[in-house]
Structure formats: C-alpha cells, structure tokens
PDB file of C-alpha atoms in Angstrom:
ATOM      1  CA  UNK A  17       8.387-187.531 -18.416  1.00  0.00           C
ATOM      2  CA  UNK A  18      11.134-189.568 -16.852  1.00  0.00           C
ATOM      3  CA  UNK A  19      11.290-190.194 -12.958  1.00  0.00           C
ATOM      4  CA  UNK A  20      14.759-190.329 -11.449  1.00  0.00           C
ATOM      5  CA  UNK A  21      15.594-191.799  -8.169  1.00  0.00           C
ATOM      6  CA  UNK A  22      18.324-189.987  -6.239  1.00  0.00           C
ATOM      7  CA  UNK A  23      19.934-190.882  -2.813  1.00  0.00           C
ATOM      8  CA  UNK A  24      18.197-190.438   0.373  1.00  0.00           C
ATOM      9  CA  UNK A  25      14.574-191.272  -1.130  1.00  0.00           C
ATOM     10  CA  UNK A  26      14.227-188.068  -3.377  1.00  0.00           C
ATOM     11  CA  UNK A  27      12.715-188.426  -6.694  1.00  0.00           C
ATOM     12  CA  UNK A  28      12.541-186.118  -9.451  1.00  0.00           C
ATOM     13  CA  UNK A  29      10.213-186.076 -12.681  1.00  0.00           C
ATOM     14  CA  UNK A  30      11.981-184.412 -15.630  1.00  0.00           C
ATOM     15  CA  UNK A  31      10.405-183.733 -18.876  1.00  0.00           C
ATOM     16  CA  UNK A  32      10.656-185.992 -21.926  1.00  0.00           C
ATOM     17  CA  UNK A  33      14.049-185.378 -23.712  1.00  0.00           C
ATOM     18  CA  UNK A  34      15.852-184.122 -20.666  1.00  0.00           C
ATOM     19  CA  UNK A  35      19.205-185.705 -19.775  1.00  0.00           C
ATOM     20  CA  UNK A  36      19.892-186.703 -16.097  1.00  0.00           C
ATOM     21  CA  UNK A  37      23.482-187.351 -14.634  1.00  0.00           C
ATOM     22  CA  UNK A  38      25.163-188.028 -11.254  1.00  0.00           C
ATOM     23  CA  UNK A  39      28.345-186.709 -10.737  1.00  0.00           C
ATOM     24  CA  UNK A  40      30.580-189.633  -9.676  1.00  0.00           C
ATOM     25  CA  UNK A  41      32.823-187.546  -7.202  1.00  0.00           C
ATOM     26  CA  UNK A  42      30.317-184.966  -5.568  1.00  0.00           C
ATOM     27  CA  UNK A  43      27.194-187.233  -5.921  1.00  0.00           C
ATOM     28  CA  UNK A  44      25.137-184.313  -7.064  1.00  0.00           C
ATOM     29  CA  UNK A  45      22.521-184.794  -9.739  1.00  0.00           C
ATOM     30  CA  UNK A  46      22.047-182.590 -12.996  1.00  0.00           C
ATOM     31  CA  UNK A  47      18.992-182.393 -15.040  1.00  0.00           C
ATOM     32  CA  UNK A  48      18.774-180.402 -18.219  1.00  0.00           C
ATOM     33  CA  UNK A  49      17.224-180.249 -21.681  1.00  0.00           C
ATOM     34  CA  UNK A  50      19.242-180.908 -24.831  1.00  0.00           C
ATOM     35  CA  UNK A  51      18.543-177.824 -26.593  1.00  0.00           C
ATOM     36  CA  UNK A  52      19.010-175.271 -23.871  1.00  0.00           C
ATOM     37  CA  UNK A  53      21.642-174.132 -21.328  1.00  0.00           C
ATOM     38  CA  UNK A  54      19.252-174.448 -18.332  1.00  0.00           C
ATOM     39  CA  UNK A  55      20.316-176.691 -15.760  1.00  0.00           C
ATOM     40  CA  UNK A  56      18.867-178.021 -12.583  1.00  0.00           C
ATOM     41  CA  UNK A  57      21.632-179.051  -9.930  1.00  0.00           C
ATOM     42  CA  UNK A  58      20.223-181.048  -7.100  1.00  0.00           C
ATOM     43  CA  UNK A  59      22.237-181.967  -3.729  1.00  0.00           C
ATOM     44  CA  UNK A  60      20.522-184.264  -1.103  1.00  0.00           C
ATOM     45  CA  UNK A  61      22.058-183.961   2.388  1.00  0.00           C
ATOM     46  CA  UNK A  62      21.316-185.949   5.464  1.00  0.00           C
ATOM     47  CA  UNK A  63      23.117-185.133   8.787  1.00  0.00           C
ATOM     48  CA  UNK A  64      22.820-186.985  11.897  1.00  0.00           C
ATOM     49  CA  UNK A  65      24.978-187.184  15.063  1.00  0.00           C
ATOM     50  CA  UNK A  66      24.795-190.057  17.455  1.00  0.00           C
ATOM     51  CA  UNK A  67      21.626-191.512  15.523  1.00  0.00           C
ATOM     52  CA  UNK A  68      19.826-188.215  15.997  1.00  0.00           C
ATOM     53  CA  UNK A  69      18.858-185.714  13.045  1.00  0.00           C
ATOM     54  CA  UNK A  70      20.635-182.238  12.946  1.00  0.00           C
ATOM     55  CA  UNK A  71      17.933-179.717  14.031  1.00  0.00           C
ATOM     56  CA  UNK A  72      16.073-178.089  10.968  1.00  0.00           C
ATOM     57  CA  UNK A  73      17.948-174.908  12.052  1.00  0.00           C
ATOM     58  CA  UNK A  74      21.055-176.267  11.120  1.00  0.00           C
ATOM     59  CA  UNK A  75      19.886-177.719   7.850  1.00  0.00           C
ATOM     60  CA  UNK A  76      18.607-174.199   6.876  1.00  0.00           C
ATOM     61  CA  UNK A  77      21.653-172.550   8.124  1.00  0.00           C
ATOM     62  CA  UNK A  78      23.758-174.822   5.799  1.00  0.00           C
ATOM     63  CA  UNK A  79      21.630-173.899   2.797  1.00  0.00           C
ATOM     64  CA  UNK A  80      21.706-170.238   3.560  1.00  0.00           C
ATOM     65  CA  UNK A  81      25.219-170.076   3.953  1.00  0.00           C
ATOM     66  CA  UNK A  82      25.669-170.659   0.062  1.00  0.00           C
ATOM     67  CA  UNK A  83      23.363-167.600  -0.774  1.00  0.00           C
ATOM     68  CA  UNK A  84      25.067-164.546  -2.115  1.00  0.00           C
ATOM     69  CA  UNK A  85      24.113-161.130   0.066  1.00  0.00           C
ATOM     70  CA  UNK A  86      22.547-159.547  -3.213  1.00  0.00           C
ATOM     71  CA  UNK A  87      20.134-162.446  -3.563  1.00  0.00           C
ATOM     72  CA  UNK A  88      16.593-161.618  -3.268  1.00  0.00           C
ATOM     73  CA  UNK A  89      13.934-164.168  -1.761  1.00  0.00           C
ATOM     74  CA  UNK A  90      11.518-165.837  -4.135  1.00  0.00           C
ATOM     75  CA  UNK A  91       7.934-165.165  -2.839  1.00  0.00           C
ATOM     76  CA  UNK A  92       5.146-167.579  -3.537  1.00  0.00           C
ATOM     77  CA  UNK A  93       7.096-170.920  -3.178  1.00  0.00           C
ATOM     78  CA  UNK A  94       4.955-173.639  -1.986  1.00  0.00           C
ATOM     79  CA  UNK A  95       6.369-176.620  -0.324  1.00  0.00           C
ATOM     80  CA  UNK A  96       4.398-179.748  -1.172  1.00  0.00           C
ATOM     81  CA  UNK A  97       6.460-181.995   0.700  1.00  0.00           C
ATOM     82  CA  UNK A  98       5.239-183.200   3.989  1.00  0.00           C
ATOM     83  CA  UNK A  99       7.046-182.073   6.995  1.00  0.00           C
ATOM     84  CA  UNK A 100       9.514-180.082   4.857  1.00  0.00           C
ATOM     85  CA  UNK A 101       9.890-176.107   4.637  1.00  0.00           C
ATOM     86  CA  UNK A 102      11.158-174.311   1.825  1.00  0.00           C
ATOM     87  CA  UNK A 103      13.279-171.102   1.015  1.00  0.00           C
ATOM     88  CA  UNK A 104      14.220-169.882  -2.265  1.00  0.00           C
ATOM     89  CA  UNK A 105      16.375-167.019  -3.718  1.00  0.00           C
ATOM     90  CA  UNK A 106      17.128-165.333  -7.136  1.00  0.00           C
ATOM     91  CA  UNK A 107      20.309-163.434  -8.426  1.00  0.00           C
ATOM     92  CA  UNK A 108      22.387-163.160 -11.532  1.00  0.00           C
ATOM     93  CA  UNK A 109      25.726-163.066 -12.327  1.00  0.00           C
ATOM     94  CA  UNK A 110      27.951-161.973 -15.530  1.00  0.00           C
ATOM     95  CA  UNK A 111      29.753-164.842 -16.650  1.00  0.00           C
ATOM     96  CA  UNK A 112      32.017-164.727 -19.869  1.00  0.00           C
ATOM     97  CA  UNK A 113      30.207-161.483 -20.751  1.00  0.00           C
ATOM     98  CA  UNK A 114      26.631-162.929 -20.357  1.00  0.00           C
ATOM     99  CA  UNK A 115      24.052-162.950 -17.699  1.00  0.00           C
ATOM    100  CA  UNK A 116      23.540-166.051 -16.082  1.00  0.00           C
ATOM    101  CA  UNK A 117      20.334-166.326 -13.681  1.00  0.00           C
ATOM    102  CA  UNK A 118      20.232-168.319 -10.690  1.00  0.00           C
ATOM    103  CA  UNK A 119      17.566-169.555  -8.645  1.00  0.00           C
ATOM    104  CA  UNK A 120      18.494-171.414  -5.468  1.00  0.00           C
ATOM    105  CA  UNK A 121      15.807-173.415  -3.278  1.00  0.00           C
ATOM    106  CA  UNK A 122      16.430-175.391  -0.077  1.00  0.00           C
ATOM    107  CA  UNK A 123      13.881-177.789   1.151  1.00  0.00           C
ATOM    108  CA  UNK A 124      14.954-178.958   4.860  1.00  0.00           C
ATOM    109  CA  UNK A 125      13.577-180.563   8.028  1.00  0.00           C
ATOM    110  CA  UNK A 126      15.568-181.987  10.774  1.00  0.00           C
ATOM    111  CA  UNK A 127      18.525-184.018   9.483  1.00  0.00           C
ATOM    112  CA  UNK A 128      17.649-183.535   5.838  1.00  0.00           C
ATOM    113  CA  UNK A 129      18.308-180.841   3.265  1.00  0.00           C
ATOM    114  CA  UNK A 130      17.742-180.940  -0.508  1.00  0.00           C
ATOM    115  CA  UNK A 131      19.491-177.992  -2.169  1.00  0.00           C
ATOM    116  CA  UNK A 132      18.592-177.007  -5.625  1.00  0.00           C
ATOM    117  CA  UNK A 133      20.164-174.801  -7.960  1.00  0.00           C
ATOM    118  CA  UNK A 134      18.585-173.564 -11.334  1.00  0.00           C
ATOM    119  CA  UNK A 135      20.640-171.580 -13.756  1.00  0.00           C
ATOM    120  CA  UNK A 136      20.536-170.622 -17.292  1.00  0.00           C
ATOM    121  CA  UNK A 137      20.872-167.436 -19.618  1.00  0.00           C
ATOM    122  CA  UNK A 138      17.180-166.944 -20.009  1.00  0.00           C
ATOM    123  CA  UNK A 139      15.580-165.524 -17.010  1.00  0.00           C
ATOM    124  CA  UNK A 140      11.951-166.761 -17.900  1.00  0.00           C
ATOM    125  CA  UNK A 141      13.088-169.958 -18.443  1.00  0.00           C
ATOM    126  CA  UNK A 142      14.778-170.233 -15.242  1.00  0.00           C
ATOM    127  CA  UNK A 143      11.346-169.083 -13.391  1.00  0.00           C
ATOM    128  CA  UNK A 144       9.440-171.593 -15.435  1.00  0.00           C
ATOM    129  CA  UNK A 145      11.763-174.374 -14.217  1.00  0.00           C
ATOM    130  CA  UNK A 146      10.831-173.569 -10.617  1.00  0.00           C
ATOM    131  CA  UNK A 147       7.440-175.132 -11.622  1.00  0.00           C
ATOM    132  CA  UNK A 148       9.179-178.677 -12.325  1.00  0.00           C
ATOM    133  CA  UNK A 149       9.939-178.777  -8.728  1.00  0.00           C
ATOM    134  CA  UNK A 150       6.257-179.475  -7.799  1.00  0.00           C
ATOM    135  CA  UNK A 151       7.249-183.056  -9.019  1.00  0.00           C
ATOM    136  CA  UNK A 152       9.933-183.559  -6.387  1.00  0.00           C
ATOM    137  CA  UNK A 153       9.016-186.422  -4.083  1.00  0.00           C
ATOM    138  CA  UNK A 154      10.618-187.821  -0.695  1.00  0.00           C
ATOM    139  CA  UNK A 155      10.011-191.475  -0.108  1.00  0.00           C
TER     140      UNK A 155
END
C-alpha cells in the first residue's frame, strides 16, 4: 500500500500497484489500478473569508450542487474523520453505449471539503472502492 499526501493535509492510502496523479491545472488527484477502468477523483477545498472558515452548511452546499437530481443517497457511510460529516450519493450514466457507475462522497466541516468521485463500468467494483475511503486521513 502507498500513502499519498494531498494538499491541505489530506492523506490517502491506495492499494499496491495503483497509480496516483495530480492534475497540474485543476489540482485534483486521481487514483486508479492499472488493470481496471475504476478511478477515484479527489479534490480538497478550503474556504475562508477574512480568516474565518466558511460555515459547514456552505461547504456541504458546494458539494450538493454537483449532485444530479436522480442520484440516490448511499446509506451506511461512516465518517471516521474527527469533526467531519459525510454525505454520499450513487447514480449511473450511459457513456459511449456503456453504463458508467458513479459514487460521489463529500467530507465536510467549517471551511473544508474533500470531494471524492468514484467511477467505473463495474458497479460492484465502485461499491468496493468505497471501503478504500476508510484509509483517508486529515492531518
């Protein structure tokens, strides 16, 4: 397993053989296995105004604006990060004649949000990838 440091103190532990990249323009992080189309897309956000963190409701609202209307809540997500709340949603889209399954998870508290997108063509693989989020850390 490899542990990857992301901006703003986020850490993610990926299984052996996974590739980790950071987009040089958008600054988001991608994690994916070599032998699958499964991808985890992570974007850390920090929002302050005049040195004060944005309210948790603002951070949650920023995450929820990206959730499609037909997405269904994911039940049973346990947030293991102290002082963070979590919300998750699932949906699928047809892309190039194939179903692509999405899982969108937001970890938020005042001033901070980690937006996680999991997507791939195998629904079970996407659901199993949710378990990898247990390795998230915030330092």
